[in-house]
Amino acid sequence: QVQLVESGGASVQAGGSLRLSCVTSGYGFGTFFGTYCMSWFRQVPRKEREGVAAIDVDGGTTYGDPAKGRFTISKDNAKNLLYLQMNSLKPEDSGMYFCAADYRARRYCGGDYVWRYNFTYWGQGTQVTVSS
C-alpha cells in the first residue's frame, strides 16, 4: 500500500520554527518519487483544508499567501522525503498539516492550477500548535 507519514509537529511559541517531514513508501515512490506533485496542506476545525506549499518534478514551488516569505518546501528525491521548513510561526499557523502526493503533469503542479484538483495520496497529519 502507498503510505505517506508526516512527523515534526509540535507545540511552539510564536516566532519559533519547526521542520515537518514526510516519508513516502509503497508502489511507485521508490522509482518515481521525483516525478510526483507533492504538497503540504493545513486544516483547522470548521475551516476548509487549504494548500500551504507545493513542489513539482523540477523543484518549482508554489506557496499559499500565509506561507510566503516564511515557509520553504523542499524534497530529497534519493530518500523519498518531503520537507516543510516553517519560520516566524504565528498562532494562525496552528492546525493539522498533511502531506499529499499526486501524479500529474508539471503545468498542473503550480501557480493557479495546483490546488484546483484533488490529490490522490494523503498522510494522517501532524499537529502544529503555535501559542502567543
mmCIF file with all atom_site columns, N, CA and C in Angstrom, residues 43-72:
data_model
loop_
_atom_site.group_PDB
_atom_site.id
_atom_site.type_symbol
_atom_site.label_atom_id
_atom_site.label_alt_id
_atom_site.label_comp_id
_atom_site.label_asym_id
_atom_site.label_entity_id
_atom_site.label_seq_id
_atom_site.pdbx_PDB_ins_code
_atom_site.Cartn_x
_atom_site.Cartn_y
_atom_site.Cartn_z
_atom_site.occupancy
_atom_site.B_iso_or_equiv
_atom_site.pdbx_formal_charge
_atom_site.auth_seq_id
_atom_site.auth_comp_id
_atom_site.auth_asym_id
_atom_site.auth_atom_id
_atom_site.pdbx_PDB_model_num
ATOM 1  N N  . GLN A 1 43 ? -5.275  22.092 7.887   1.00 0.00 ? 43 GLN A N  1
ATOM 2  C CA . GLN A 1 43 ? -6.692  22.114 8.197   1.00 0.00 ? 43 GLN A CA 1
ATOM 3  C C  . GLN A 1 43 ? -6.920  22.511 9.642   1.00 0.00 ? 43 GLN A C  1
ATOM 4  N N  . VAL A 1 44 ? -7.861  23.425 9.831   1.00 0.00 ? 44 VAL A N  1
ATOM 5  C CA . VAL A 1 44 ? -8.291  23.879 11.147  1.00 0.00 ? 44 VAL A CA 1
ATOM 6  C C  . VAL A 1 44 ? -9.760  23.504 11.287  1.00 0.00 ? 44 VAL A C  1
ATOM 7  N N  . PRO A 1 45 ? -10.205 23.057 12.468  1.00 0.00 ? 45 PRO A N  1
ATOM 8  C CA . PRO A 1 45 ? -11.615 22.712 12.644  1.00 0.00 ? 45 PRO A CA 1
ATOM 9  C C  . PRO A 1 45 ? -12.549 23.812 12.163  1.00 0.00 ? 45 PRO A C  1
ATOM 10 N N  . ARG A 1 46 ? -13.585 23.418 11.438  1.00 0.00 ? 46 ARG A N  1
ATOM 11 C CA . ARG A 1 46 ? -14.619 24.307 10.923  1.00 0.00 ? 46 ARG A CA 1
ATOM 12 C C  . ARG A 1 46 ? -14.123 25.225 9.807   1.00 0.00 ? 46 ARG A C  1
ATOM 13 N N  . LYS A 1 47 ? -12.979 24.910 9.237   1.00 0.00 ? 47 LYS A N  1
ATOM 14 C CA . LYS A 1 47 ? -12.472 25.643 8.089   1.00 0.00 ? 47 LYS A CA 1
ATOM 15 C C  . LYS A 1 47 ? -12.118 24.676 6.963   1.00 0.00 ? 47 LYS A C  1
ATOM 16 N N  . GLU A 1 48 ? -12.084 25.193 5.742   1.00 0.00 ? 48 GLU A N  1
ATOM 17 C CA . GLU A 1 48 ? -11.693 24.383 4.589   1.00 0.00 ? 48 GLU A CA 1
ATOM 18 C C  . GLU A 1 48 ? -10.214 24.042 4.660   1.00 0.00 ? 48 GLU A C  1
ATOM 19 N N  . ARG A 1 49 ? -9.880  22.860 4.189   1.00 0.00 ? 49 ARG A N  1
ATOM 20 C CA . ARG A 1 49 ? -8.488  22.486 4.061   1.00 0.00 ? 49 ARG A CA 1
ATOM 21 C C  . ARG A 1 49 ? -7.836  23.384 3.012   1.00 0.00 ? 49 ARG A C  1
ATOM 22 N N  . GLU A 1 50 ? -6.662  23.932 3.311   1.00 0.00 ? 50 GLU A N  1
ATOM 23 C CA . GLU A 1 50 ? -6.010  24.865 2.404   1.00 0.00 ? 50 GLU A CA 1
ATOM 24 C C  . GLU A 1 50 ? -4.607  24.401 2.035   1.00 0.00 ? 50 GLU A C  1
ATOM 25 N N  . GLY A 1 51 ? -4.215  24.709 0.817   1.00 0.00 ? 51 GLY A N  1
ATOM 26 C CA . GLY A 1 51 ? -2.870  24.419 0.372   1.00 0.00 ? 51 GLY A CA 1
ATOM 27 C C  . GLY A 1 51 ? -1.873  25.366 1.002   1.00 0.00 ? 51 GLY A C  1
ATOM 28 N N  . VAL A 1 52 ? -0.767  24.833 1.484   1.00 0.00 ? 52 VAL A N  1
ATOM 29 C CA . VAL A 1 52 ? 0.277   25.619 2.119   1.00 0.00 ? 52 VAL A CA 1
ATOM 30 C C  . VAL A 1 52 ? 1.459   25.816 1.187   1.00 0.00 ? 52 VAL A C  1
ATOM 31 N N  . ALA A 1 53 ? 1.951   24.730 0.607   1.00 0.00 ? 53 ALA A N  1
ATOM 32 C CA . ALA A 1 53 ? 3.099   24.786 -0.283  1.00 0.00 ? 53 ALA A CA 1
ATOM 33 C C  . ALA A 1 53 ? 3.114   23.551 -1.160  1.00 0.00 ? 53 ALA A C  1
ATOM 34 N N  . ALA A 1 54 ? 3.622   23.694 -2.383  1.00 0.00 ? 54 ALA A N  1
ATOM 35 C CA . ALA A 1 54 ? 3.711   22.580 -3.315  1.00 0.00 ? 54 ALA A CA 1
ATOM 36 C C  . ALA A 1 54 ? 5.027   22.642 -4.061  1.00 0.00 ? 54 ALA A C  1
ATOM 37 N N  . ILE A 1 55 ? 5.490   21.477 -4.518  1.00 0.00 ? 55 ILE A N  1
ATOM 38 C CA . ILE A 1 55 ? 6.739   21.396 -5.272  1.00 0.00 ? 55 ILE A CA 1
ATOM 39 C C  . ILE A 1 55 ? 6.564   20.420 -6.423  1.00 0.00 ? 55 ILE A C  1
ATOM 40 N N  . ASP A 1 56 ? 7.061   20.793 -7.607  1.00 0.00 ? 56 ASP A N  1
ATOM 41 C CA . ASP A 1 56 ? 6.860   19.977 -8.785  1.00 0.00 ? 56 ASP A CA 1
ATOM 42 C C  . ASP A 1 56 ? 8.090   19.134 -9.115  1.00 0.00 ? 56 ASP A C  1
ATOM 43 N N  . VAL A 1 57 ? 8.019   18.438 -10.241 1.00 0.00 ? 57 VAL A N  1
ATOM 44 C CA . VAL A 1 57 ? 9.071   17.497 -10.623 1.00 0.00 ? 57 VAL A CA 1
ATOM 45 C C  . VAL A 1 57 ? 10.433  18.170 -10.756 1.00 0.00 ? 57 VAL A C  1
ATOM 46 N N  . ASP A 1 58 ? 10.453  19.421 -11.158 1.00 0.00 ? 58 ASP A N  1
ATOM 47 C CA . ASP A 1 58 ? 11.702  20.140 -11.360 1.00 0.00 ? 58 ASP A CA 1
ATOM 48 C C  . ASP A 1 58 ? 12.125  20.976 -10.155 1.00 0.00 ? 58 ASP A C  1
ATOM 49 N N  . GLY A 1 59 ? 11.380  20.888 -9.060  1.00 0.00 ? 59 GLY A N  1
ATOM 50 C CA . GLY A 1 59 ? 11.693  21.669 -7.878  1.00 0.00 ? 59 GLY A CA 1
ATOM 51 C C  . GLY A 1 59 ? 11.040  23.031 -7.842  1.00 0.00 ? 59 GLY A C  1
ATOM 52 N N  . GLY A 1 60 ? 10.192  23.326 -8.828  1.00 0.00 ? 60 GLY A N  1
ATOM 53 C CA . GLY A 1 60 ? 9.460   24.570 -8.809  1.00 0.00 ? 60 GLY A CA 1
ATOM 54 C C  . GLY A 1 60 ? 8.461   24.592 -7.672  1.00 0.00 ? 60 GLY A C  1
ATOM 55 N N  . THR A 1 61 ? 8.295   25.737 -7.016  1.00 0.00 ? 61 THR A N  1
ATOM 56 C CA . THR A 1 61 ? 7.477   25.814 -5.809  1.00 0.00 ? 61 THR A CA 1
ATOM 57 C C  . THR A 1 61 ? 6.342   26.809 -5.942  1.00 0.00 ? 61 THR A C  1
ATOM 58 N N  . THR A 1 62 ? 5.279   26.541 -5.188  1.00 0.00 ? 62 THR A N  1
ATOM 59 C CA . THR A 1 62 ? 4.128   27.418 -5.075  1.00 0.00 ? 62 THR A CA 1
ATOM 60 C C  . THR A 1 62 ? 3.762   27.512 -3.608  1.00 0.00 ? 62 THR A C  1
ATOM 61 N N  . TYR A 1 63 ? 3.444   28.717 -3.137  1.00 0.00 ? 63 TYR A N  1
ATOM 62 C CA . TYR A 1 63 ? 3.085   28.922 -1.743  1.00 0.00 ? 63 TYR A CA 1
ATOM 63 C C  . TYR A 1 63 ? 1.749   29.621 -1.623  1.00 0.00 ? 63 TYR A C  1
ATOM 64 N N  . GLY A 1 64 ? 0.962   29.187 -0.648  1.00 0.00 ? 64 GLY A N  1
ATOM 65 C CA . GLY A 1 64 ? -0.221  29.934 -0.294  1.00 0.00 ? 64 GLY A CA 1
ATOM 66 C C  . GLY A 1 64 ? 0.183   31.254 0.339   1.00 0.00 ? 64 GLY A C  1
ATOM 67 N N  . ASP A 1 65 ? -0.705  32.238 0.270   1.00 0.00 ? 65 ASP A N  1
ATOM 68 C CA . ASP A 1 65 ? -0.360  33.578 0.747   1.00 0.00 ? 65 ASP A CA 1
ATOM 69 C C  . ASP A 1 65 ? 0.176   33.613 2.180   1.00 0.00 ? 65 ASP A C  1
ATOM 70 N N  . PRO A 1 66 ? -0.428  32.892 3.136   1.00 0.00 ? 66 PRO A N  1
ATOM 71 C CA . PRO A 1 66 ? 0.084   32.963 4.508   1.00 0.00 ? 66 PRO A CA 1
ATOM 72 C C  . PRO A 1 66 ? 1.495   32.417 4.679   1.00 0.00 ? 66 PRO A C  1
ATOM 73 N N  . ALA A 1 67 ? 1.941   31.562 3.753   1.00 0.00 ? 67 ALA A N  1
ATOM 74 C CA . ALA A 1 67 ? 3.242   30.917 3.879   1.00 0.00 ? 67 ALA A CA 1
ATOM 75 C C  . ALA A 1 67 ? 4.361   31.693 3.207   1.00 0.00 ? 67 ALA A C  1
ATOM 76 N N  . LYS A 1 68 ? 4.024   32.590 2.311   1.00 0.00 ? 68 LYS A N  1
ATOM 77 C CA . LYS A 1 68 ? 5.036   33.289 1.525   1.00 0.00 ? 68 LYS A CA 1
ATOM 78 C C  . LYS A 1 68 ? 5.992   34.081 2.402   1.00 0.00 ? 68 LYS A C  1
ATOM 79 N N  . GLY A 1 69 ? 7.282   33.861 2.164   1.00 0.00 ? 69 GLY A N  1
ATOM 80 C CA . GLY A 1 69 ? 8.311   34.576 2.903   1.00 0.00 ? 69 GLY A CA 1
ATOM 81 C C  . GLY A 1 69 ? 8.691   33.952 4.219   1.00 0.00 ? 69 GLY A C  1
ATOM 82 N N  . ARG A 1 70 ? 7.937   32.956 4.688   1.00 0.00 ? 70 ARG A N  1
ATOM 83 C CA . ARG A 1 70 ? 8.219   32.344 5.983   1.00 0.00 ? 70 ARG A CA 1
ATOM 84 C C  . ARG A 1 70 ? 8.438   30.836 5.907   1.00 0.00 ? 70 ARG A C  1
ATOM 85 N N  . PHE A 1 71 ? 7.794   30.173 4.954   1.00 0.00 ? 71 PHE A N  1
ATOM 86 C CA . PHE A 1 71 ? 7.890   28.713 4.825   1.00 0.00 ? 71 PHE A CA 1
ATOM 87 C C  . PHE A 1 71 ? 8.673   28.349 3.574   1.00 0.00 ? 71 PHE A C  1
ATOM 88 N N  . THR A 1 72 ? 9.348   27.202 3.622   1.00 0.00 ? 72 THR A N  1
ATOM 89 C CA . THR A 1 72 ? 10.078  26.698 2.466   1.00 0.00 ? 72 THR A CA 1
ATOM 90 C C  . THR A 1 72 ? 9.803   25.210 2.304   1.00 0.00 ? 72 THR A C  1
#
